mmCIF file of C-alpha atoms in Angstrom:
data_model
loop_
_atom_site.group_PDB
_atom_site.id
_atom_site.type_symbol
_atom_site.label_atom_id
_atom_site.label_comp_id
_atom_site.label_asym_id
_atom_site.label_seq_id
_atom_site.Cartn_x
_atom_site.Cartn_y
_atom_site.Cartn_z
ATOM 1 C CA UNK A 1 2.060 1.551 -23.542
ATOM 2 C CA UNK A 2 3.039 2.423 -26.840
ATOM 3 C CA UNK A 3 6.495 2.898 -28.269
ATOM 4 C CA UNK A 4 8.197 5.675 -28.687
ATOM 5 C CA UNK A 5 7.284 6.464 -32.414
ATOM 6 C CA UNK A 6 3.517 6.427 -31.894
ATOM 7 C CA UNK A 7 3.509 8.573 -28.996
ATOM 8 C CA UNK A 8 2.790 11.809 -32.113
ATOM 9 C CA UNK A 9 -0.053 9.814 -33.107
ATOM 10 C CA UNK A 10 -2.185 9.892 -29.806
ATOM 11 C CA UNK A 11 -5.403 11.399 -30.469
ATOM 12 C CA UNK A 12 -7.556 14.143 -28.447
ATOM 13 C CA UNK A 13 -11.133 13.665 -29.213
ATOM 14 C CA UNK A 14 -13.680 16.168 -28.203
ATOM 15 C CA UNK A 15 -17.387 15.052 -27.313
ATOM 16 C CA UNK A 16 -20.702 16.651 -26.582
ATOM 17 C CA UNK A 17 -19.736 17.378 -23.150
ATOM 18 C CA UNK A 18 -16.874 19.162 -23.675
ATOM 19 C CA UNK A 19 -14.703 17.065 -21.489
ATOM 20 C CA UNK A 20 -11.173 16.194 -23.562
ATOM 21 C CA UNK A 21 -11.058 12.416 -24.266
ATOM 22 C CA UNK A 22 -7.824 11.282 -25.140
ATOM 23 C CA UNK A 23 -6.813 7.358 -26.387
ATOM 24 C CA UNK A 24 -4.264 6.600 -23.617
ATOM 25 C CA UNK A 25 -5.607 5.682 -20.304
ATOM 26 C CA UNK A 26 -2.785 7.163 -18.817
ATOM 27 C CA UNK A 27 -2.850 10.280 -19.928
ATOM 28 C CA UNK A 28 -6.687 10.937 -19.596
ATOM 29 C CA UNK A 29 -5.381 10.117 -15.684
ATOM 30 C CA UNK A 30 -3.351 13.039 -15.636
ATOM 31 C CA UNK A 31 -5.381 15.032 -17.859
ATOM 32 C CA UNK A 32 -8.588 14.230 -15.148
ATOM 33 C CA UNK A 33 -6.428 14.779 -11.890
ATOM 34 C CA UNK A 34 -5.034 18.578 -13.243
ATOM 35 C CA UNK A 35 -9.128 19.047 -14.192
ATOM 36 C CA UNK A 36 -10.479 18.135 -10.595
ATOM 37 C CA UNK A 37 -7.801 20.443 -9.112
ATOM 38 C CA UNK A 38 -9.054 23.330 -11.358
ATOM 39 C CA UNK A 39 -12.603 22.631 -10.371
ATOM 40 C CA UNK A 40 -11.725 21.910 -6.475
ATOM 41 C CA UNK A 41 -11.272 26.211 -6.296
ATOM 42 C CA UNK A 42 -14.420 26.736 -7.167
ATOM 43 C CA UNK A 43 -15.834 24.088 -4.942
ATOM 44 C CA UNK A 44 -14.061 25.934 -2.246
ATOM 45 C CA UNK A 45 -15.954 29.313 -2.867
ATOM 46 C CA UNK A 46 -19.049 27.641 -3.005
ATOM 47 C CA UNK A 47 -18.908 25.503 0.300
ATOM 48 C CA UNK A 48 -17.855 28.591 2.152
ATOM 49 C CA UNK A 49 -20.488 30.530 0.648
ATOM 50 C CA UNK A 50 -23.293 28.287 1.728
ATOM 51 C CA UNK A 51 -21.269 27.293 4.967
ATOM 52 C CA UNK A 52 -19.820 30.035 6.315
ATOM 53 C CA UNK A 53 -15.718 29.518 7.314
ATOM 54 C CA UNK A 54 -16.450 27.803 10.744
ATOM 55 C CA UNK A 55 -18.327 25.072 9.545
ATOM 56 C CA UNK A 56 -15.899 24.228 6.459
ATOM 57 C CA UNK A 57 -13.419 21.176 6.853
ATOM 58 C CA UNK A 58 -10.558 22.866 5.240
ATOM 59 C CA UNK A 59 -8.413 20.197 6.796
ATOM 60 C CA UNK A 60 -10.429 17.428 5.003
ATOM 61 C CA UNK A 61 -10.407 19.829 1.537
ATOM 62 C CA UNK A 62 -6.670 19.544 1.917
ATOM 63 C CA UNK A 63 -6.010 16.410 2.744
ATOM 64 C CA UNK A 64 -8.086 15.433 -0.740
ATOM 65 C CA UNK A 65 -6.320 17.999 -2.849
ATOM 66 C CA UNK A 66 -3.079 17.094 -1.501
ATOM 67 C CA UNK A 67 -3.495 13.444 -2.355
ATOM 68 C CA UNK A 68 -4.598 14.427 -6.153
ATOM 69 C CA UNK A 69 -1.878 16.252 -7.053
ATOM 70 C CA UNK A 70 0.339 13.391 -5.302
ATOM 71 C CA UNK A 71 -1.445 10.879 -7.714
ATOM 72 C CA UNK A 72 -0.598 13.034 -10.502
ATOM 73 C CA UNK A 73 2.630 13.566 -10.197
ATOM 74 C CA UNK A 74 2.970 9.791 -9.716
ATOM 75 C CA UNK A 75 0.566 9.454 -12.933
ATOM 76 C CA UNK A 76 3.435 11.850 -14.640
ATOM 77 C CA UNK A 77 6.605 9.830 -13.480
ATOM 78 C CA UNK A 78 4.995 6.763 -14.967
ATOM 79 C CA UNK A 79 3.934 8.310 -18.546
ATOM 80 C CA UNK A 80 7.716 9.560 -18.488
ATOM 81 C CA UNK A 81 9.812 6.251 -17.467
ATOM 82 C CA UNK A 82 7.679 4.038 -19.740
ATOM 83 C CA UNK A 83 6.928 5.970 -22.642
ATOM 84 C CA UNK A 84 10.368 5.240 -24.544
ATOM 85 C CA UNK A 85 11.929 2.210 -22.084
ATOM 86 C CA UNK A 86 12.320 0.024 -24.890
ATOM 87 C CA UNK A 87 14.183 2.332 -27.413
ATOM 88 C CA UNK A 88 16.273 3.842 -24.457
ATOM 89 C CA UNK A 89 20.392 1.842 -25.141
ATOM 90 C CA UNK A 90 21.388 -0.870 -22.360
ATOM 91 C CA UNK A 91 24.193 1.103 -20.875
ATOM 92 C CA UNK A 92 21.866 4.529 -20.149
ATOM 93 C CA UNK A 93 18.994 2.469 -18.166
ATOM 94 C CA UNK A 94 22.243 1.079 -16.133
ATOM 95 C CA UNK A 95 23.796 5.051 -15.854
ATOM 96 C CA UNK A 96 20.534 5.769 -14.855
ATOM 97 C CA UNK A 97 19.957 2.870 -12.049
ATOM 98 C CA UNK A 98 23.109 3.857 -10.846
ATOM 99 C CA UNK A 99 22.362 8.032 -10.229
ATOM 100 C CA UNK A 100 18.802 6.661 -8.653
ATOM 101 C CA UNK A 101 21.117 4.266 -6.529
ATOM 102 C CA UNK A 102 23.559 7.460 -5.019
ATOM 103 C CA UNK A 103 20.544 9.335 -4.457
ATOM 104 C CA UNK A 104 18.815 6.679 -2.587
ATOM 105 C CA UNK A 105 15.891 7.128 -4.945
ATOM 106 C CA UNK A 106 15.094 3.557 -3.492
ATOM 107 C CA UNK A 107 13.998 5.061 0.116
ATOM 108 C CA UNK A 108 11.876 7.461 -1.846
ATOM 109 C CA UNK A 109 9.499 5.105 -3.801
ATOM 110 C CA UNK A 110 9.127 3.282 -0.195
ATOM 111 C CA UNK A 111 8.721 6.520 1.495
ATOM 112 C CA UNK A 112 5.754 7.230 -1.206
ATOM 113 C CA UNK A 113 4.554 3.578 -0.854
ATOM 114 C CA UNK A 114 3.915 3.900 3.413
ATOM 115 C CA UNK A 115 2.133 6.856 2.390
ATOM 116 C CA UNK A 116 0.120 5.327 -0.103
ATOM 117 C CA UNK A 117 -0.387 1.476 2.335
ATOM 118 C CA UNK A 118 -2.000 4.843 4.947
ATOM 119 C CA UNK A 119 -4.338 6.635 2.487
ATOM 120 C CA UNK A 120 -5.897 3.085 1.232
ATOM 121 C CA UNK A 121 -7.450 2.685 5.083
ATOM 122 C CA UNK A 122 -9.835 4.775 4.289
ATOM 123 C CA UNK A 123 -10.961 3.402 1.009
ATOM 124 C CA UNK A 124 -12.776 0.902 -0.415
ATOM 125 C CA UNK A 125 -13.351 -1.307 -3.099
ATOM 126 C CA UNK A 126 -11.898 -0.515 -6.564
ATOM 127 C CA UNK A 127 -9.818 2.715 -4.685
ATOM 128 C CA UNK A 128 -8.848 0.534 -2.437
ATOM 129 C CA UNK A 129 -7.165 -2.296 -5.132
ATOM 130 C CA UNK A 130 -6.229 0.747 -7.133
ATOM 131 C CA UNK A 131 -3.357 2.195 -4.024
ATOM 132 C CA UNK A 132 -2.508 -1.064 -3.576
ATOM 133 C CA UNK A 133 -1.702 -2.363 -6.834
ATOM 134 C CA UNK A 134 0.542 1.623 -6.888
ATOM 135 C CA UNK A 135 2.573 0.459 -3.608
ATOM 136 C CA UNK A 136 3.810 -2.869 -5.093
ATOM 137 C CA UNK A 137 4.699 -1.183 -8.404
ATOM 138 C CA UNK A 138 6.681 1.718 -6.533
ATOM 139 C CA UNK A 139 8.191 -0.986 -3.819
ATOM 140 C CA UNK A 140 9.112 -2.994 -7.224
ATOM 141 C CA UNK A 141 10.865 0.231 -8.483
ATOM 142 C CA UNK A 142 12.760 0.481 -5.143
ATOM 143 C CA UNK A 143 13.969 -2.738 -5.256
ATOM 144 C CA UNK A 144 15.043 -2.441 -9.071
ATOM 145 C CA UNK A 145 17.263 0.642 -7.928
ATOM 146 C CA UNK A 146 18.117 -1.683 -4.638
ATOM 147 C CA UNK A 147 17.317 -5.549 -4.311
ATOM 148 C CA UNK A 148 18.905 -4.768 -0.811
ATOM 149 C CA UNK A 149 16.089 -2.829 0.303
ATOM 150 C CA UNK A 150 14.500 -5.107 2.415
ATOM 151 C CA UNK A 151 11.841 -2.236 3.736
ATOM 152 C CA UNK A 152 10.452 -2.833 0.033
ATOM 153 C CA UNK A 153 9.557 -5.763 0.241
ATOM 154 C CA UNK A 154 7.829 -6.023 3.478
ATOM 155 C CA UNK A 155 6.028 -2.738 1.913
ATOM 156 C CA UNK A 156 5.386 -4.683 -0.733
ATOM 157 C CA UNK A 157 3.899 -7.899 0.996
ATOM 158 C CA UNK A 158 1.897 -5.618 3.046
ATOM 159 C CA UNK A 159 0.056 -4.195 -0.041
ATOM 160 C CA UNK A 160 -0.350 -7.800 -1.242
ATOM 161 C CA UNK A 161 -1.973 -8.728 1.939
ATOM 162 C CA UNK A 162 -4.390 -6.329 1.397
ATOM 163 C CA UNK A 163 -5.494 -7.696 -2.282
ATOM 164 C CA UNK A 164 -5.352 -11.075 -0.659
ATOM 165 C CA UNK A 165 -2.817 -12.065 -2.596
ATOM 166 C CA UNK A 166 -1.379 -14.069 -0.179
ATOM 167 C CA UNK A 167 1.331 -16.790 -1.700
ATOM 168 C CA UNK A 168 2.751 -13.295 -3.357
ATOM 169 C CA UNK A 169 3.064 -11.969 -0.001
ATOM 170 C CA UNK A 170 5.096 -14.836 1.415
ATOM 171 C CA UNK A 171 7.405 -14.837 -1.445
ATOM 172 C CA UNK A 172 8.187 -10.974 -0.733
ATOM 173 C CA UNK A 173 8.719 -11.898 2.812
ATOM 174 C CA UNK A 174 10.940 -14.574 2.091
ATOM 175 C CA UNK A 175 13.010 -12.468 -0.264
ATOM 176 C CA UNK A 176 12.937 -9.919 2.259
ATOM 177 C CA UNK A 177 14.105 -12.098 5.411
ATOM 178 C CA UNK A 178 17.002 -13.188 3.220
ATOM 179 C CA UNK A 179 18.196 -9.681 3.406
ATOM 180 C CA UNK A 180 17.353 -8.942 7.242
ATOM 181 C CA UNK A 181 16.416 -12.173 8.680
ATOM 182 C CA UNK A 182 16.338 -10.158 12.095
ATOM 183 C CA UNK A 183 13.533 -8.145 10.475
ATOM 184 C CA UNK A 184 10.454 -8.945 13.011
ATOM 185 C CA UNK A 185 7.758 -7.380 11.379
ATOM 186 C CA UNK A 186 8.031 -9.483 8.356
ATOM 187 C CA UNK A 187 7.973 -12.464 10.686
ATOM 188 C CA UNK A 188 4.749 -11.018 12.099
ATOM 189 C CA UNK A 189 3.487 -10.625 8.558
ATOM 190 C CA UNK A 190 4.314 -14.152 7.917
ATOM 191 C CA UNK A 191 2.116 -15.377 10.853
ATOM 192 C CA UNK A 192 -0.988 -12.979 9.979
ATOM 193 C CA UNK A 193 -0.761 -14.259 6.345
ATOM 194 C CA UNK A 194 -0.602 -17.643 7.569
ATOM 195 C CA UNK A 195 -3.443 -17.298 9.735
ATOM 196 C CA UNK A 196 -5.482 -15.576 6.963
ATOM 197 C CA UNK A 197 -4.894 -18.069 4.447
ATOM 198 C CA UNK A 198 -5.734 -20.840 7.523
ATOM 199 C CA UNK A 199 -2.523 -21.981 7.531
ATOM 200 C CA UNK A 200 -2.674 -22.340 11.486
ATOM 201 C CA UNK A 201 -0.206 -24.876 12.370
ATOM 202 C CA UNK A 202 2.376 -22.781 10.439
ATOM 203 C CA UNK A 203 1.149 -19.494 12.268
ATOM 204 C CA UNK A 204 1.408 -20.767 15.469
ATOM 205 C CA UNK A 205 5.032 -21.619 14.615
ATOM 206 C CA UNK A 206 5.484 -18.514 13.315
ATOM 207 C CA UNK A 207 4.312 -16.402 16.003
ATOM 208 C CA UNK A 208 6.778 -18.834 18.302
ATOM 209 C CA UNK A 209 9.496 -18.228 16.653
ATOM 210 C CA UNK A 210 9.036 -14.609 17.506
ATOM 211 C CA UNK A 211 8.227 -15.131 20.778
ATOM 212 C CA UNK A 212 11.509 -17.011 21.865
ATOM 213 C CA UNK A 213 13.670 -14.131 20.911
ATOM 214 C CA UNK A 214 10.917 -11.386 22.237
ATOM 215 C CA UNK A 215 9.103 -12.376 25.249
ATOM 216 C CA UNK A 216 5.965 -10.956 25.827
ATOM 217 C CA UNK A 217 5.972 -8.753 22.008
ATOM 218 C CA UNK A 218 2.629 -7.819 22.029
ATOM 219 C CA UNK A 219 1.981 -8.156 18.076
ATOM 220 C CA UNK A 220 2.731 -12.480 18.594
ATOM 221 C CA UNK A 221 0.726 -12.554 21.462
ATOM 222 C CA UNK A 222 -2.343 -10.737 19.808
ATOM 223 C CA UNK A 223 -1.522 -13.578 16.532
ATOM 224 C CA UNK A 224 -1.591 -16.416 18.764
ATOM 225 C CA UNK A 225 -4.920 -15.354 20.442
ATOM 226 C CA UNK A 226 -6.369 -14.913 17.374
ATOM 227 C CA UNK A 227 -5.192 -18.525 15.630
ATOM 228 C CA UNK A 228 -6.431 -19.887 18.381
ATOM 229 C CA UNK A 229 -9.628 -18.267 18.583
ATOM 230 C CA UNK A 230 -9.878 -18.754 14.161
ATOM 231 C CA UNK A 231 -9.403 -22.705 15.847
ATOM 232 C CA UNK A 232 -12.114 -22.842 17.577
ATOM 233 C CA UNK A 233 -9.411 -22.924 20.695
ATOM 234 C CA UNK A 234 -11.236 -20.860 22.612
ATOM 235 C CA UNK A 235 -9.738 -21.555 26.197
ATOM 236 C CA UNK A 236 -5.651 -20.897 24.839
ATOM 237 C CA UNK A 237 -6.584 -17.731 23.141
ATOM 238 C CA UNK A 238 -8.913 -16.018 25.791
ATOM 239 C CA UNK A 239 -5.446 -17.204 27.723
ATOM 240 C CA UNK A 240 -3.480 -15.380 25.153
ATOM 241 C CA UNK A 241 -5.813 -11.954 24.883
ATOM 242 C CA UNK A 242 -4.669 -11.636 28.628
ATOM 243 C CA UNK A 243 -1.280 -11.826 27.949
ATOM 244 C CA UNK A 244 -1.269 -9.324 25.191
ATOM 245 C CA UNK A 245 -3.529 -7.062 27.480
ATOM 246 C CA UNK A 246 -1.566 -6.775 29.881
ATOM 247 C CA UNK A 247 1.346 -5.385 28.183
ATOM 248 C CA UNK A 248 -0.635 -3.326 25.381
ATOM 249 C CA UNK A 249 -3.974 -1.913 23.889
ATOM 250 C CA UNK A 250 -5.998 -4.175 22.028
ATOM 251 C CA UNK A 251 -8.004 -2.527 19.541
ATOM 252 C CA UNK A 252 -11.631 -2.956 18.601
ATOM 253 C CA UNK A 253 -11.525 -6.084 16.446
ATOM 254 C CA UNK A 254 -9.621 -7.993 18.909
ATOM 255 C CA UNK A 255 -11.736 -6.975 21.711
ATOM 256 C CA UNK A 256 -14.320 -8.079 19.660
ATOM 257 C CA UNK A 257 -12.565 -11.415 19.033
ATOM 258 C CA UNK A 258 -11.816 -11.977 22.622
ATOM 259 C CA UNK A 259 -15.672 -11.184 23.901
ATOM 260 C CA UNK A 260 -16.647 -14.023 20.978
ATOM 261 C CA UNK A 261 -13.938 -16.017 22.832
ATOM 262 C CA UNK A 262 -15.196 -15.593 26.224
ATOM 263 C CA UNK A 263 -19.034 -16.083 25.230
ATOM 264 C CA UNK A 264 -18.065 -19.529 23.822
ATOM 265 C CA UNK A 265 -16.244 -20.213 27.331
ATOM 266 C CA UNK A 266 -19.461 -19.721 28.787
#
């Protein structure tokens, strides 16, 4: 980011398309987002004219618009927080941090991060990466406000797993467990990360640890089943899929994995 002295020098250029272009990428994102919302009013009228009210997916339109507004608000927050950061005296930064602690801003950041994680489920490619990077950034803000917010480390780890940054995810989960050692979701995610990273023995060890304190826990049984399947131990995988199926509902990917195991069992 540029320092505050440079903000007055931001130039606006007009090109032949009449699209306003800024030298600052962040300001450009904000402008493009607002421009998108401005055009949405025209789009909805055109769609209604073509399809009629009965065939128009108002829910989908509303969700896209709300997501766009949410993105604009975050970009403006980033702009406001970063533009003069280097010039703010340290005592002012500390005062601001204390105010955020008092207002539970760390919890607000985590809520935003969770919402974005859910949004990422329907995306792919560059958009998927961008959303998960935003989740990481929001969680870092939460931790800056309150380093004891263990959920912030956990949500950050989930985003890092999505980005296939497994070593960084493990570091975040270790930080999470250093605050709350009994947070089962964090232990389960460590098992999942080890499986995805092909550290199968470590994964089995983690799931066993969870099952010692939470006998019959569905997620741990599924985790062990998938590890055994990846290891080619199909009989063991079949056994744990059966045990998991007896206590919970397997999703499509687990059913597919189980069917693969059964085929290899003959």
